[in-house]
Short mmCIF file of C-alpha atoms in Angstrom, two decimals:
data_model
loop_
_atom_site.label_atom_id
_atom_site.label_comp_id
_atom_site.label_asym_id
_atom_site.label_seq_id
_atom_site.Cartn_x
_atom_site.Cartn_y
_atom_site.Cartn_z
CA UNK A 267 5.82 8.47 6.96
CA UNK A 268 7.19 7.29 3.57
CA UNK A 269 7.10 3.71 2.26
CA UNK A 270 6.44 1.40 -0.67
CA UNK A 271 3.51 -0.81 -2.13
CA UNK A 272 4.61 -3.75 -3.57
CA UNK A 273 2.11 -5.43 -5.89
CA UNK A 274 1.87 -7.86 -8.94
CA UNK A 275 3.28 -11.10 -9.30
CA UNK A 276 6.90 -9.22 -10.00
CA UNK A 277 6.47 -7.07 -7.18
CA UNK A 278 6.64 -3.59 -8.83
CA UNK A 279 6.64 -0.48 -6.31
CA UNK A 280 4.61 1.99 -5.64
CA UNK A 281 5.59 5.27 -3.30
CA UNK A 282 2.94 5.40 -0.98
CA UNK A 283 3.38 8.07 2.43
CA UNK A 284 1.06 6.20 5.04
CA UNK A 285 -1.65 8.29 6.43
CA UNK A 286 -3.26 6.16 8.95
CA UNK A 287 -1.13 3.10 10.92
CA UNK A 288 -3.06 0.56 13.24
CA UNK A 289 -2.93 -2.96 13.94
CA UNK A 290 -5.11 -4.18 11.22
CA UNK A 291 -4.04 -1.95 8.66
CA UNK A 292 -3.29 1.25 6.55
CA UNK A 293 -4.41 4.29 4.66
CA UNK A 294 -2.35 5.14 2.10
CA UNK A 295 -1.66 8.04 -0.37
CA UNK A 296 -0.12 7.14 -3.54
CA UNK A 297 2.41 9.49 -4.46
CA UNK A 298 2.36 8.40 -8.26
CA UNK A 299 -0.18 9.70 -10.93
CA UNK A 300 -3.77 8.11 -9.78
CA UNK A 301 -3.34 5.82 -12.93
CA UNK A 302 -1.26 3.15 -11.01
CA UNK A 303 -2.66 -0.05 -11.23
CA UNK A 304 -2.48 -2.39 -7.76
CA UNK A 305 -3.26 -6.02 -8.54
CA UNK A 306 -2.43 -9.56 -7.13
CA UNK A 307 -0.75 -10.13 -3.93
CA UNK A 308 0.28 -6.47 -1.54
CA UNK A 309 2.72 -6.20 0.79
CA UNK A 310 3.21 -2.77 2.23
CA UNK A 311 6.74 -1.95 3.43
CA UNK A 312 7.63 0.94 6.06
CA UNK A 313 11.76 1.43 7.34
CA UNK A 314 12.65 -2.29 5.95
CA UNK A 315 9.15 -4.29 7.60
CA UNK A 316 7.09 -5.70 5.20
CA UNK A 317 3.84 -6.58 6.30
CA UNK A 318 0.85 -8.93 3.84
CA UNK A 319 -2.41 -6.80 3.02
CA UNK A 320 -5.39 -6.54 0.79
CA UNK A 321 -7.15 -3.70 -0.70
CA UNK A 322 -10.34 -2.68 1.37
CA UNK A 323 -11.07 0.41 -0.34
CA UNK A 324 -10.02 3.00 -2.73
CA UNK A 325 -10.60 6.29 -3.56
CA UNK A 326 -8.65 8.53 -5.68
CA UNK A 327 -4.82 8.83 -5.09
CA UNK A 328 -6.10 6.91 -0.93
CA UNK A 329 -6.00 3.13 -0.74
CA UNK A 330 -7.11 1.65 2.75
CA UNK A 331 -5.01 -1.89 3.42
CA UNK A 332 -6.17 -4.23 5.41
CA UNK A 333 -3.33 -6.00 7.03
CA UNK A 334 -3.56 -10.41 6.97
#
C-alpha cells in the first residue's frame, strides 16, 4: 500500500509504500533516492489517516516507525 512520510518542521513528503502494518507501527520503503533526509517530528499518512511516529530503525531505502 502507498502513502506519505511527512517530516521536518514544514512537513515535506516523502513516498513511502508500507511494507509491514501493526498496531504499534510500520516498515516502510522509501520510494525516493536513499539520500532523503527524515528529521524532527513524523507522521505517516495511509488513504487520508495520519498517524504520530518515530524512527526505530533504518536501513537502506527501509525505515521501521514506531507508532506514539
Amino acid at each position: 500500500m502507498s502513502g506519505q512520510l511527512l517530516h521536518g518542521m514544514h512537513r515535506e513528503s516523502a513516498d513511502v509504500v508500507v511494507r509491514n502494518l501493526t498496531d504499534g507501527g510500520a516498515k516502510v520503503r522509501l520510494t525516493a533516492a536513499t539520500g532523503v533526509q527524515i528529521s524532527g517530528p513524523l507522521v505517516l499518512r495511509i488513504a487520508s489517516v495520519d498517524r504520530a511516529c518515530v524512527v526505530a530503525w533504518r536501513a537502506g531505502d527501509e525505515v521501521g516507525l514506531r507508532f506514539e
